[in-house]
């Protein structure tokens, strides 16, 4: 089973997708001001693609944004697509 951890390093933070303690994906973002997350990159290892892991990373980012009262600017094409397809997460879109 895959788990997601969050590393908030200030400049370049990330959500890391782990399976059996091995990194199989990540989503990176940077903060713009104190209220906006700019998600700029998402990747999942090729052998794990098509299993919903990328969307799980986006959902982790959305949950974090909601907890911290942040907005998300999706620069990453994959994240932008997920936002376009999913009405339930529009509340955090910048």
Coordinates of N, CA, C and O in Angstrom, one line a residue:
X1 N 0.8 -1.2 0.0 CA 0.0 0.0 0.0 C 0.9 1.2 0.0 O 1.9 1.3 0.7
X2 N 0.5 2.2 -0.8 CA 1.3 3.4 -0.9 C 0.9 4.4 0.2 O -0.3 4.5 0.6
X3 N 1.9 5.2 0.7 CA 1.7 6.2 1.6 C 2.3 7.5 1.1 O 3.2 7.5 0.3
X4 N 1.8 8.6 1.6 CA 2.3 9.9 1.2 C 2.8 10.7 2.4 O 2.1 10.8 3.4
X5 N 4.0 11.2 2.2 CA 4.6 12.1 3.3 C 4.8 13.5 2.7 O 4.9 13.6 1.5
X6 N 4.8 14.4 3.6 CA 4.9 15.8 3.2 C 6.2 16.4 3.8 O 6.4 16.3 5.0
X7 N 7.0 17.0 2.9 CA 8.3 17.6 3.3 C 8.1 19.1 3.0 O 8.1 19.5 1.8
X8 N 7.9 19.9 4.1 CA 7.8 21.4 3.9 C 9.1 22.0 4.2 O 9.5 22.2 5.4
X9 N 9.8 22.4 3.2 CA 11.2 22.9 3.3 C 11.2 24.4 3.1 O 12.3 25.0 3.1
X10 N 10.1 25.0 2.9 CA 10.1 26.5 2.7 C 10.2 26.8 1.2 O 9.2 27.1 0.6
X11 N 11.4 26.8 0.6 CA 11.6 27.1 -0.8 C 10.9 26.1 -1.7 O 10.1 26.5 -2.5
X12 N 11.3 24.9 -1.7 CA 10.8 23.9 -2.6 C 10.3 22.7 -1.7 O 11.1 21.9 -1.3
X13 N 9.0 22.6 -1.5 CA 8.4 21.6 -0.7 C 7.9 20.5 -1.6 O 7.7 20.7 -2.8
X14 N 7.5 19.3 -1.0 CA 7.1 18.2 -1.8 C 6.2 17.2 -1.0 O 6.4 17.1 0.2
X15 N 5.4 16.5 -1.8 CA 4.6 15.4 -1.3 C 5.3 14.2 -1.9 O 5.5 14.2 -3.2
X16 N 5.7 13.2 -1.1 CA 6.4 12.0 -1.6 C 5.5 10.8 -1.5 O 5.0 10.6 -0.4
X17 N 5.4 10.1 -2.6 CA 4.6 8.8 -2.6 C 5.6 7.7 -2.4 O 6.5 7.5 -3.1
X18 N 5.3 6.9 -1.3 CA 6.2 5.8 -1.0 C 5.4 4.5 -1.0 O 4.2 4.4 -0.6
X19 N 6.0 3.4 -1.5 CA 5.5 2.1 -1.5 C 6.6 1.1 -1.0 O 7.6 1.1 -1.6
X20 N 6.3 0.5 0.1 CA 7.3 -0.4 0.8 C 8.6 0.4 1.0 O 9.7 -0.1 0.7
X21 N 8.5 1.6 1.5 CA 9.6 2.5 1.9 C 10.4 2.9 0.6 O 11.6 3.4 0.8
X22 N 9.9 2.7 -0.6 CA 10.6 3.2 -1.8 C 9.8 4.3 -2.4 O 8.6 4.2 -2.5
X23 N 10.5 5.4 -2.8 CA 9.8 6.5 -3.5 C 9.4 6.1 -4.8 O 10.2 5.6 -5.7
X24 N 8.1 6.2 -5.1 CA 7.6 5.9 -6.4 C 6.9 7.1 -7.1 O 6.5 7.0 -8.3
X25 N 6.9 8.2 -6.4 CA 6.3 9.4 -7.0 C 6.5 10.6 -6.1 O 6.8 10.5 -5.0
X26 N 6.3 11.8 -6.7 CA 6.3 13.0 -5.9 C 5.6 14.2 -6.7 O 5.4 14.1 -7.9
X27 N 5.3 15.2 -5.9 CA 4.6 16.4 -6.4 C 5.3 17.5 -5.7 O 5.4 17.5 -4.4
X28 N 5.9 18.5 -6.4 CA 6.6 19.6 -5.8 C 5.8 20.9 -5.9 O 5.0 21.1 -6.9
X29 N 6.1 21.7 -5.0 CA 5.4 23.1 -5.0 C 6.3 24.1 -4.3 O 7.2 23.7 -3.5
X30 N 6.0 25.3 -4.5 CA 6.7 26.4 -3.8 C 5.6 27.4 -3.4 O 4.5 27.4 -4.0
X31 N 5.8 28.1 -2.3 CA 4.9 29.0 -1.8 C 5.1 30.4 -2.5 O 6.2 30.8 -2.8
X32 N 4.0 31.0 -2.9 CA 4.0 32.3 -3.4 C 3.3 33.2 -2.4 O 2.0 33.1 -2.3
X33 N 4.0 34.0 -1.7 CA 3.4 34.7 -0.5 C 3.1 33.7 0.6 O 3.7 32.6 0.6
X34 N 2.2 34.0 1.4 CA 1.9 33.2 2.6 C 0.6 32.4 2.3 O 0.2 31.6 3.2
X35 N -0.1 32.6 1.2 CA -1.4 32.0 1.0 C -1.6 31.2 -0.2 O -2.7 30.7 -0.5
X36 N -0.5 31.0 -1.1 CA -0.7 30.3 -2.3 C 0.4 29.3 -2.6 O 1.6 29.6 -2.5
X37 N 0.0 28.1 -2.8 CA 0.9 27.0 -3.2 C 0.9 26.9 -4.7 O -0.1 26.8 -5.4
X38 N 2.1 27.0 -5.3 CA 2.2 26.8 -6.8 C 2.8 25.4 -7.0 O 4.0 25.1 -6.8
X39 N 1.9 24.5 -7.5 CA 2.3 23.2 -7.8 C 2.9 23.1 -9.2 O 2.2 23.4 -10.2
X40 N 4.2 22.8 -9.3 CA 4.9 22.9 -10.6 C 5.3 21.6 -11.2 O 5.7 21.6 -12.3
X41 N 5.2 20.5 -10.4 CA 5.7 19.2 -11.0 C 5.0 18.0 -10.3 O 4.9 18.0 -9.1
X42 N 4.6 17.0 -11.0 CA 4.1 15.8 -10.5 C 4.7 14.7 -11.3 O 4.8 14.8 -12.6
X43 N 5.2 13.6 -10.7 CA 5.7 12.5 -11.4 C 5.4 11.2 -10.6 O 5.4 11.2 -9.4
X44 N 5.2 10.1 -11.4 CA 5.0 8.8 -10.8 C 5.8 7.9 -11.6 O 5.8 8.0 -12.9
X45 N 6.6 7.0 -11.0 CA 7.4 6.0 -11.7 C 6.6 5.3 -12.8 O 5.4 4.9 -12.5
X46 N 7.2 5.0 -13.9 CA 6.4 4.5 -15.1 C 5.7 3.2 -14.7 O 4.6 2.9 -15.2
X47 N 6.3 2.3 -13.9 CA 5.7 1.0 -13.6 C 4.5 1.2 -12.6 O 3.8 0.2 -12.4
X48 N 4.3 2.4 -12.1 CA 3.2 2.6 -11.2 C 2.2 3.6 -11.8 O 1.2 3.9 -11.1
X49 N 2.3 4.0 -13.0 CA 1.4 4.9 -13.7 C 0.0 4.2 -13.9 O 0.0 2.9 -14.0
X50 N -1.0 5.0 -14.0 CA -2.3 4.4 -14.3 C -3.0 3.8 -13.1 O -4.1 3.1 -13.2
X51 N -2.5 4.0 -11.9 CA -3.1 3.4 -10.7 C -3.7 4.4 -9.7 O -4.1 4.1 -8.6
X52 N -3.8 5.6 -10.2 CA -4.4 6.7 -9.4 C -3.4 7.4 -8.4 O -3.8 8.2 -7.6
X53 N -2.2 7.0 -8.5 CA -1.2 7.6 -7.6 C -1.0 9.1 -7.8 O -0.9 9.8 -6.8
X54 N -1.0 9.5 -9.0 CA -0.8 11.0 -9.3 C -2.0 11.8 -8.7 O -1.8 12.8 -8.0
X55 N -3.2 11.3 -8.8 CA -4.4 11.9 -8.3 C -4.3 11.9 -6.7 O -4.7 12.8 -6.1
X56 N -3.8 10.8 -6.2 CA -3.6 10.8 -4.7 C -2.7 11.8 -4.2 O -2.9 12.5 -3.2
X57 N -1.6 12.1 -5.0 CA -0.7 13.2 -4.6 C -1.4 14.6 -4.7 O -1.3 15.4 -3.8
X58 N -2.2 14.8 -5.7 CA -3.0 16.0 -5.8 C -4.0 16.1 -4.6 O -4.1 17.2 -4.0
X59 N -4.6 15.0 -4.3 CA -5.6 15.1 -3.2 C -4.9 15.4 -1.9 O -5.4 16.1 -1.0
X60 N -3.7 14.9 -1.7 CA -2.9 15.2 -0.5 C -2.6 16.7 -0.4 O -2.7 17.3 0.6
X61 N -2.2 17.3 -1.6 CA -2.0 18.7 -1.7 C -3.2 19.5 -1.4 O -3.2 20.5 -0.7
X62 N -4.4 19.1 -1.9 CA -5.6 19.7 -1.6 C -6.0 19.7 -0.2 O -6.4 20.7 0.4
X63 N -5.8 18.5 0.5 CA -6.1 18.4 1.9 C -5.2 19.3 2.7 O -5.7 20.0 3.7
X64 N -3.9 19.4 2.4 CA -3.0 20.3 3.1 C -3.5 21.8 2.9 O -3.5 22.6 3.8
X65 N -3.8 22.1 1.6 CA -4.3 23.5 1.4 C -5.5 23.9 2.2 O -5.6 25.0 2.7
X66 N -6.4 22.9 2.3 CA -7.6 23.2 3.1 C -7.3 23.3 4.6 O -7.8 24.2 5.2
X67 N -6.4 22.5 5.1 CA -6.0 22.6 6.5 C -5.3 23.9 6.8 O -5.5 24.5 7.9
X68 N -4.5 24.4 5.9 CA -3.7 25.6 6.1 C -4.4 26.8 5.5 O -3.7 27.9 5.5
X69 N -5.6 26.7 5.0 CA -6.3 27.8 4.4 C -5.5 28.5 3.3 O -5.3 29.7 3.2
X70 N -5.0 27.6 2.3 CA -4.2 28.1 1.2 C -5.0 27.9 -0.1 O -5.9 27.1 -0.1
X71 N -4.5 28.6 -1.1 CA -5.0 28.4 -2.5 C -3.9 27.7 -3.3 O -2.8 27.8 -3.0
X72 N -4.4 26.9 -4.3 CA -3.4 26.2 -5.2 C -3.4 26.8 -6.6 O -4.5 26.9 -7.2
X73 N -2.3 27.1 -7.1 CA -2.1 27.5 -8.5 C -1.5 26.3 -9.2 O -0.3 26.0 -9.0
X74 N -2.2 25.6 -10.0 CA -1.7 24.4 -10.7 C -1.0 24.7 -12.0 O -1.6 24.9 -13.0
X75 N 0.3 24.9 -11.9 CA 1.1 25.1 -13.1 C 1.5 23.8 -13.8 O 1.6 23.7 -15.0
X76 N 1.6 22.7 -13.0 CA 1.8 21.4 -13.6 C 0.7 21.0 -14.5 O -0.5 21.0 -14.0
X77 N 0.9 20.6 -15.7 CA -0.2 20.2 -16.6 C -1.1 19.1 -16.1 O -2.3 19.1 -16.2
X78 N -0.5 18.1 -15.4 CA -1.3 17.0 -14.8 C -2.2 17.5 -13.7 O -3.4 17.2 -13.7
X79 N -1.7 18.4 -12.8 CA -2.5 18.9 -11.7 C -3.6 19.8 -12.3 O -4.7 19.8 -11.9
X80 N -3.3 20.6 -13.3 CA -4.2 21.5 -14.0 C -5.4 20.6 -14.5 O -6.6 21.0 -14.4
X81 N -5.1 19.5 -15.1 CA -6.1 18.6 -15.7 C -7.0 18.0 -14.6 O -8.2 18.0 -14.7
X82 N -6.4 17.6 -13.5 CA -7.2 17.1 -12.3 C -8.1 18.2 -11.8 O -9.3 17.9 -11.5
X83 N -7.7 19.4 -11.7 CA -8.5 20.5 -11.3 C -9.7 20.7 -12.3 O -10.8 21.0 -11.8
X84 N -9.4 20.6 -13.6 CA -10.5 20.8 -14.6 C -11.5 19.8 -14.5 O -12.7 20.0 -14.7
X85 N -11.1 18.5 -14.2 CA -12.0 17.4 -14.2 C -12.8 17.2 -12.8 O -13.7 16.5 -12.8
X86 N -12.3 17.8 -11.8 CA -12.8 17.5 -10.5 C -13.4 18.8 -9.8 O -12.7 19.6 -9.3
X87 N -14.7 18.9 -9.8 CA -15.4 20.1 -9.2 C -15.3 20.2 -7.7 O -15.4 21.2 -7.2
X88 N -15.1 19.0 -7.1 CA -15.0 19.0 -5.6 C -13.8 19.7 -5.0 O -13.7 20.0 -3.8
X89 N -12.8 20.0 -5.8 CA -11.6 20.6 -5.3 C -11.4 22.1 -5.8 O -10.4 22.7 -5.5
X90 N -12.4 22.6 -6.4 CA -12.4 24.0 -6.9 C -12.2 25.0 -5.8 O -11.8 26.1 -6.0
X91 N -12.6 24.7 -4.6 CA -12.6 25.6 -3.5 C -11.2 26.1 -3.1 O -11.0 27.2 -2.6
X92 N -10.2 25.3 -3.5 CA -8.8 25.7 -3.2 C -8.0 26.2 -4.4 O -6.9 26.6 -4.3
X93 N -8.7 26.3 -5.5 CA -8.0 26.8 -6.7 C -7.8 28.3 -6.7 O -8.7 29.0 -6.4
X94 N -6.6 28.7 -7.0 CA -6.3 30.1 -7.0 C -6.8 30.8 -8.3 O -6.8 30.2 -9.3

